[in-house]
XYZ file of C-alpha atoms in Angstrom:
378
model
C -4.850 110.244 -94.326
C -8.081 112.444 -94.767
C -9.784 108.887 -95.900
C -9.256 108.258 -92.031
C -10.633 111.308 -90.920
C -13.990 110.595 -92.810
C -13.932 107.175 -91.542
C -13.459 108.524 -88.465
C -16.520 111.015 -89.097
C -18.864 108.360 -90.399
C -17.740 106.361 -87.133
C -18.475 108.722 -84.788
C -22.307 109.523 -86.377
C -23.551 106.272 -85.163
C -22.302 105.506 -81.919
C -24.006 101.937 -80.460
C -23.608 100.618 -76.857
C -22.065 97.426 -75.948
C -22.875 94.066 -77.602
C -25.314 96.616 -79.839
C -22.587 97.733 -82.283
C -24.260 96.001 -85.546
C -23.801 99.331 -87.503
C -20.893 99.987 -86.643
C -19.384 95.868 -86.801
C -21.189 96.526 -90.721
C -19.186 99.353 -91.542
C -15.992 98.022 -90.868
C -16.612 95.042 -92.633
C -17.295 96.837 -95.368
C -14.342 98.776 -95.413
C -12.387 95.489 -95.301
C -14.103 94.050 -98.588
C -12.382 96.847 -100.271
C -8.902 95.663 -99.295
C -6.841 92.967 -101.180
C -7.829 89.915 -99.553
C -4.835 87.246 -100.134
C -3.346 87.932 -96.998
C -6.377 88.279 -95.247
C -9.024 86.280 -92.615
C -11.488 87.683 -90.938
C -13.696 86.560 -88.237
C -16.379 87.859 -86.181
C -17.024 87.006 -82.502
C -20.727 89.120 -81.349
C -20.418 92.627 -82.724
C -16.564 92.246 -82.619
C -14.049 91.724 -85.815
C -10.796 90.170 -85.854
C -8.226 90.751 -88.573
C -5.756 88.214 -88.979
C -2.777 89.781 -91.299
C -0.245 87.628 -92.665
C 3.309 88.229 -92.623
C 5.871 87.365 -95.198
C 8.198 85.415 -93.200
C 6.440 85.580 -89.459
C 8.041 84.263 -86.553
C 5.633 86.023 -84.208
C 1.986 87.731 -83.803
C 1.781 91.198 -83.254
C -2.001 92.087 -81.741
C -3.695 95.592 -81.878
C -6.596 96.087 -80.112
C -9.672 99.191 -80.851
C -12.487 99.703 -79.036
C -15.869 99.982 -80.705
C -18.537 100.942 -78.496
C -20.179 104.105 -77.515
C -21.615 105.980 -74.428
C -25.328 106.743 -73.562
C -24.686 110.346 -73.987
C -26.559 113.079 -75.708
C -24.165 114.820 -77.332
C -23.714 118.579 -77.546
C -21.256 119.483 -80.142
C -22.007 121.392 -83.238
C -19.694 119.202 -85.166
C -21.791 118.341 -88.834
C -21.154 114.991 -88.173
C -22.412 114.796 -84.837
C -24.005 111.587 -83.298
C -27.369 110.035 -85.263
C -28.174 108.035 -82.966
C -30.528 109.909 -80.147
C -28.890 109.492 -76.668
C -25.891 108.190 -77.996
C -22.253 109.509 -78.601
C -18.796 108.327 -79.269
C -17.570 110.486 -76.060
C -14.792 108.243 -75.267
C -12.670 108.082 -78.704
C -13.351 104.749 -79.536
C -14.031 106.476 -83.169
C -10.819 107.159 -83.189
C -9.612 104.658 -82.339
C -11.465 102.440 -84.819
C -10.079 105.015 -87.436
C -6.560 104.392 -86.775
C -6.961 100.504 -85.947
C -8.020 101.022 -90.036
C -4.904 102.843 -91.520
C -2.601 101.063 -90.035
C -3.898 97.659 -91.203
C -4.793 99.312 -94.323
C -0.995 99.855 -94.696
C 0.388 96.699 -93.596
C -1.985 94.797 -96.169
C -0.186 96.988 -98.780
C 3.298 97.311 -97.352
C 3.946 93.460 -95.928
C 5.659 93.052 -93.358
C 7.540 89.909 -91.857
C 5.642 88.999 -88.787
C 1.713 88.139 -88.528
C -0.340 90.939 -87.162
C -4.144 90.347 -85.754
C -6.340 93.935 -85.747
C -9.310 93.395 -82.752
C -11.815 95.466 -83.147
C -13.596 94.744 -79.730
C -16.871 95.486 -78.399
C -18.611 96.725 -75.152
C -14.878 98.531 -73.096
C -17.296 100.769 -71.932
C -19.724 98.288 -70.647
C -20.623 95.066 -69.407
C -17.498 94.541 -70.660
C -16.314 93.163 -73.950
C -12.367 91.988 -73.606
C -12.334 89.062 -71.060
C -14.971 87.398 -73.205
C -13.402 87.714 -76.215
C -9.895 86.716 -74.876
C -12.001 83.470 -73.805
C -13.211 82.759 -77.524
C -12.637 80.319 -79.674
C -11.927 82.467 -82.476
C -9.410 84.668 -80.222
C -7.873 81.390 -78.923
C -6.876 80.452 -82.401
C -4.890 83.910 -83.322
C -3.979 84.360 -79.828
C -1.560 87.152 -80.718
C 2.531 87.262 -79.067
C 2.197 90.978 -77.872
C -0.437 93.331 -77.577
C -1.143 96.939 -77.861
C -3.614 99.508 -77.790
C -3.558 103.673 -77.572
C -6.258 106.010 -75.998
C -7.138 109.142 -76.780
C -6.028 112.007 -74.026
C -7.667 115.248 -74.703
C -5.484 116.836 -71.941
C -1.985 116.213 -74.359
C -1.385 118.507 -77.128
C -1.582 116.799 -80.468
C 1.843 114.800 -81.483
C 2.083 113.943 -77.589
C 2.065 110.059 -76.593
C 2.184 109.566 -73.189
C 3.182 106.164 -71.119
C 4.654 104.433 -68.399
C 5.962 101.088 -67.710
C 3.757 99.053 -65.129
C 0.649 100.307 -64.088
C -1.243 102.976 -66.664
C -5.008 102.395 -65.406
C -6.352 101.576 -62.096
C -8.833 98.384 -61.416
C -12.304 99.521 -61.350
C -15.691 98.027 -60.726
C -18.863 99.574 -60.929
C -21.454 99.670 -57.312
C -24.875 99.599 -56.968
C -26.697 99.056 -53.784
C -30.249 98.593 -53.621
C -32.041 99.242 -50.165
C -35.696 98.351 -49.668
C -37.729 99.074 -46.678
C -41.643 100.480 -46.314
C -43.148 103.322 -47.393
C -45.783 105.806 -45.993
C -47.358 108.781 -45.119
C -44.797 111.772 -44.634
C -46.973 112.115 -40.829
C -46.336 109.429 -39.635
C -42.926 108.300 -39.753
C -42.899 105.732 -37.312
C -44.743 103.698 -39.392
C -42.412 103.430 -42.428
C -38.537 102.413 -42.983
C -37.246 105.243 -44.768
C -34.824 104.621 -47.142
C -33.868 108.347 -48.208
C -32.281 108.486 -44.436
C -30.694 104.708 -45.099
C -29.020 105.791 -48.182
C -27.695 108.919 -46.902
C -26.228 107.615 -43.983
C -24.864 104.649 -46.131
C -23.360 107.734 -48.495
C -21.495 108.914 -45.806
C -20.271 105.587 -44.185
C -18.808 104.525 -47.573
C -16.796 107.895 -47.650
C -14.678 106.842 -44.502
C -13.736 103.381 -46.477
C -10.535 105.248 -48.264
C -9.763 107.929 -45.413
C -9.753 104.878 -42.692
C -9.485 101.125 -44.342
C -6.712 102.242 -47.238
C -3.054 102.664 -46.831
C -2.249 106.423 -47.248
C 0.281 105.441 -49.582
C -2.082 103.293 -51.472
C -4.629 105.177 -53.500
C -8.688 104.049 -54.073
C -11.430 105.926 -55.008
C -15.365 105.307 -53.995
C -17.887 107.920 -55.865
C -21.838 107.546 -55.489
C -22.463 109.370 -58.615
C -26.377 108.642 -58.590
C -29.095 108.335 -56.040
C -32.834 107.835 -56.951
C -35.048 107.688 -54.176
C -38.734 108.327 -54.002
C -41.460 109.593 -56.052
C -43.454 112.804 -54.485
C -42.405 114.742 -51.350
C -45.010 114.078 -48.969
C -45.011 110.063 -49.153
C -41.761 108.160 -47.775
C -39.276 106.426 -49.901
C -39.318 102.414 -49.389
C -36.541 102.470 -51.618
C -33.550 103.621 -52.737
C -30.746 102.735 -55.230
C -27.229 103.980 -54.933
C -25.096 103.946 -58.509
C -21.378 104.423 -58.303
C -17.335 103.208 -59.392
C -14.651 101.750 -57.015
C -11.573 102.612 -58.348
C -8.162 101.382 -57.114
C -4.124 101.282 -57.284
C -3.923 97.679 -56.621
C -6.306 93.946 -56.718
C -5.262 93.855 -52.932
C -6.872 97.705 -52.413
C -10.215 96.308 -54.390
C -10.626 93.294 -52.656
C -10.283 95.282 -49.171
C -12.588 98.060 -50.318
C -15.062 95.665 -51.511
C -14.978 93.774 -47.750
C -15.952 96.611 -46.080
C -18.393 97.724 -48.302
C -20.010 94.974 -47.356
C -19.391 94.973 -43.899
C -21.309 98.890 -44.081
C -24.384 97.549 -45.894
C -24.815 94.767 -43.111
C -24.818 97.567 -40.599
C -27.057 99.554 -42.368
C -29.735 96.369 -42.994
C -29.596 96.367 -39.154
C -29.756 100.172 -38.068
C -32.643 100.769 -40.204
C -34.333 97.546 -40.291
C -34.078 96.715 -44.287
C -32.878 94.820 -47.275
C -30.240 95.145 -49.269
C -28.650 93.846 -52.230
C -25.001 94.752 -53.764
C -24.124 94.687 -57.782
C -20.925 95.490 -58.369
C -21.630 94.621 -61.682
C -19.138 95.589 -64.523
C -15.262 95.299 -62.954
C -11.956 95.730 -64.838
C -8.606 94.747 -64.037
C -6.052 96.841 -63.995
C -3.857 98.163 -66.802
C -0.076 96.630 -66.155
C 2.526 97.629 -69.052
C 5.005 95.175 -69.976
C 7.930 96.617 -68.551
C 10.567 95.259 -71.098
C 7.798 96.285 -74.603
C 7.302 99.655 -72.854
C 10.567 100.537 -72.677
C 11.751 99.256 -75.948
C 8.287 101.257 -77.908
C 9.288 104.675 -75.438
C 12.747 104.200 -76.840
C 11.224 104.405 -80.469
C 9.385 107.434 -80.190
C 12.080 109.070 -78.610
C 13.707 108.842 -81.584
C 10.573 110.474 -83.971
C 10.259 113.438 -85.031
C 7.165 114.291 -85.090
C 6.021 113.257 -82.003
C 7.214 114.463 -78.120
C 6.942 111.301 -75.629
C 5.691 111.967 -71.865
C 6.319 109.313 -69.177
C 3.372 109.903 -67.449
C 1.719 109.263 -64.019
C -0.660 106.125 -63.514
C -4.479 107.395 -63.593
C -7.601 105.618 -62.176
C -9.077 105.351 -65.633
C -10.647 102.055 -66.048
C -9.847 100.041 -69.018
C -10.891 96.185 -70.072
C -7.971 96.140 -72.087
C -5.999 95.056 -68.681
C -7.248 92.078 -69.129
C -5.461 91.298 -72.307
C -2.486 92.681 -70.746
C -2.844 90.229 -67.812
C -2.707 87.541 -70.200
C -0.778 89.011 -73.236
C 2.783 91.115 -73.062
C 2.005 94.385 -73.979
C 1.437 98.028 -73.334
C -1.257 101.118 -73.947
C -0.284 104.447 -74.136
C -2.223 107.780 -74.657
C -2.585 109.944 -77.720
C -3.079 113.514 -77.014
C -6.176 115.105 -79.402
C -6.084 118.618 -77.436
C -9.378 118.770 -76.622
C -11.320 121.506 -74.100
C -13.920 118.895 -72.818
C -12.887 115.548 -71.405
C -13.473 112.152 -71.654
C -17.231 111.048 -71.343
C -17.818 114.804 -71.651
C -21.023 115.597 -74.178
C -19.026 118.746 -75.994
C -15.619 115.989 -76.143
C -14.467 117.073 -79.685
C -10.794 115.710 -80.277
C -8.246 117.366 -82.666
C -8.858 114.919 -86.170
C -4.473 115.465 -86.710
C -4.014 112.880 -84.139
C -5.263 110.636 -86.265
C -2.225 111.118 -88.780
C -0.130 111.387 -85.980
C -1.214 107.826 -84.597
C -1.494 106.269 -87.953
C 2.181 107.674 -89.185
C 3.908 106.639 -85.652
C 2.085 102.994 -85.626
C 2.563 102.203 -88.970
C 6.596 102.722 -88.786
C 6.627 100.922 -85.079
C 4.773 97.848 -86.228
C 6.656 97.818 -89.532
C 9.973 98.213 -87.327
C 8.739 95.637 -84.378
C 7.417 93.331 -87.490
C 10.441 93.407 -89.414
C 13.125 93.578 -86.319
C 13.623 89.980 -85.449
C 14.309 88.680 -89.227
C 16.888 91.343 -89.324
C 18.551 90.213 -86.165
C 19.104 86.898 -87.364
């Protein structure tokens, strides 16, 4: 498996944002001109691949989905192979992911098995948003896949963990930003100006009673400002400000409420300080829902490995697009623990490279046991 581990390393040295992933998109098709091709078809949707694999005697379509993109990171490893690409870095796993996507097709393309399988190698998870889109395509349409999974990387698991749950894995999420414009001025004289460094810091605190006072207790939701830029030297007013920040919730209801009164704030605050503003909630993913009878059935199967140690987890308010496959697709994700210090979206994230073995070993029996289960029934 080391040939995964380079991939893997020559991956993670050129990290590309969403819908920007042309080296990366290259690479892989590359790779896949080195495979036998009779039982091959590729197609490429934007910066995205899909593989379609063809079975020996397929009565369904088995889908696995890996992520592509990168994060706008500098990174701060000392790894050799750390990120090329200034500002850039694969701080989510989506190199691994890629890596592993690769062995296991590369061994179903030499070890057949009976059903179809389609590899998606999608774009932009991290942002605007790459799997709705691509579930919409005509290309996906036409390999539209029976079940679906995916894995992602934990760095909190010890290598040779995989961690899931049936039903909800990953919260919905949607990112904020808030724009508030009013008039600037003189720091003497006040009275003259709209100041939006003391909008934006009341609106700060007005969103933080949203969960403690507009969410069920036993519901759960999550509202962080993570950024605020506001003016440019100390002694002249800020006429604007801009708010950056992720809504993250248990359930579509607890979204849709949160959202309302969002709202319902930023009306106030146009009023009480006597300015505009303008609400983006711009990229928003649904929820991650695990096919209850799939889950159960793939837990079952790695109880019964070796090598590996199953958790059944708790649900998290990670965000991940892949809920929208789920939403449309029976399937389930599941996390792959790479034992890592730093976590996700961390600059110094620097995963354990076994888990690649791990996660190529593990998915390469499932798929050849899911692929070859049904024929065998009959």
């Amino acid at each position: 498996m080391g040939d995964f581990i380079h991939i893997r390393r020559d991956l993670h040295q050129i990290p590309e944002l969403g819908f920007q992933e042309f080296k990366t998109q290259q690479y892989i098709l590359d790779y896949l001109a080195t495979l036998p091709s009779e039982r091959l078809q590729i197609k490429t949707w934007r910066t995205g691949i899909l593989v379609h694999v063809h079975g020996t005697a397929p009565t369904k379509t088995i889908g696995y989905r890996a992520d592509m993109d990168g994060l706008p990171i500098d990174e701060q490893t000392d790894v050799p192979f750390r990120s090329t690409h200034e500002g850039r870095m694969h701080a989510c796993g989506h190199d691994m992911h890629m890596a592993i996507a690769l062995g296991v097709l590369t061994h179903v393309v030499h070890h057949p098995i009976c059903d179809d399988m389609l590899f998606i190698f999608q774009p932009a998870e991290e942002g605007p948003g790459g799997a709705l889109p691509m579930l919409e395509s005509d290309e996906m349409k036409q390999w539209m896949p029976d079940m679906i999974l995916a894995l992602h990387i934990a760095p909190e698991y010890p290598v040779g963990t995989i961690a899931t749950k049936e039903g909800l894995l990953f919260a919905n999420t949607s990112e904020l930003f808030i724009d508030l414009i009013g008039k600037g001025g003189h720091a003497a004289f006040p009275h003259e100006t709209k100041d939006m460094v003391v909008a934006a810091s009341s609106l700060i605190m007005q969103l933080q009673t949203i969960v403690s006072r507009n969410v069920n207790p036993l519901d759960s939701a999550v509202i962080t400002v993570g950024k605020l830029t506001s003016g440019t030297v100390q002694n002249v007013i800020a006429e604007r400000a801009r708010l950056e920040g992720t809504i993250r919730t248990l359930s579509p209801e607890a979204m849709e409420k949160v959202k309302r009164r969002i709202e319902a704030i930023v009306r106030g605050v146009e009023v009480a300080y006597d300015c505009q503003a303008h609400i983006d909630y711009g990229s928003m993913y649904y929820q991650v829902y695990n096919d209850e009878t799939l889950t159960n059935e793939f837990m079952q199967f790695v109880e019964k490995e070796t090598n590996v140690r199953l958790v059944r987890c708790q649900e998290a308010m990670t965000g991940e697009d892949f809920g929208y496959m789920l939403a449309r697709i029976p399937g389930f994700m599941f996390w792959l623990g790479v034992q890592s210090p730093f976590g996700l979206h961390h600059a110094k994230l620097n995963p354990n490279e076994e888990a690649i073995d791990v996660a190529i070993q593990l998915l390469t029996r499932y798929v050849t046991w899911k692929g070859n289960h049904k024929v065998k029934e009959e």
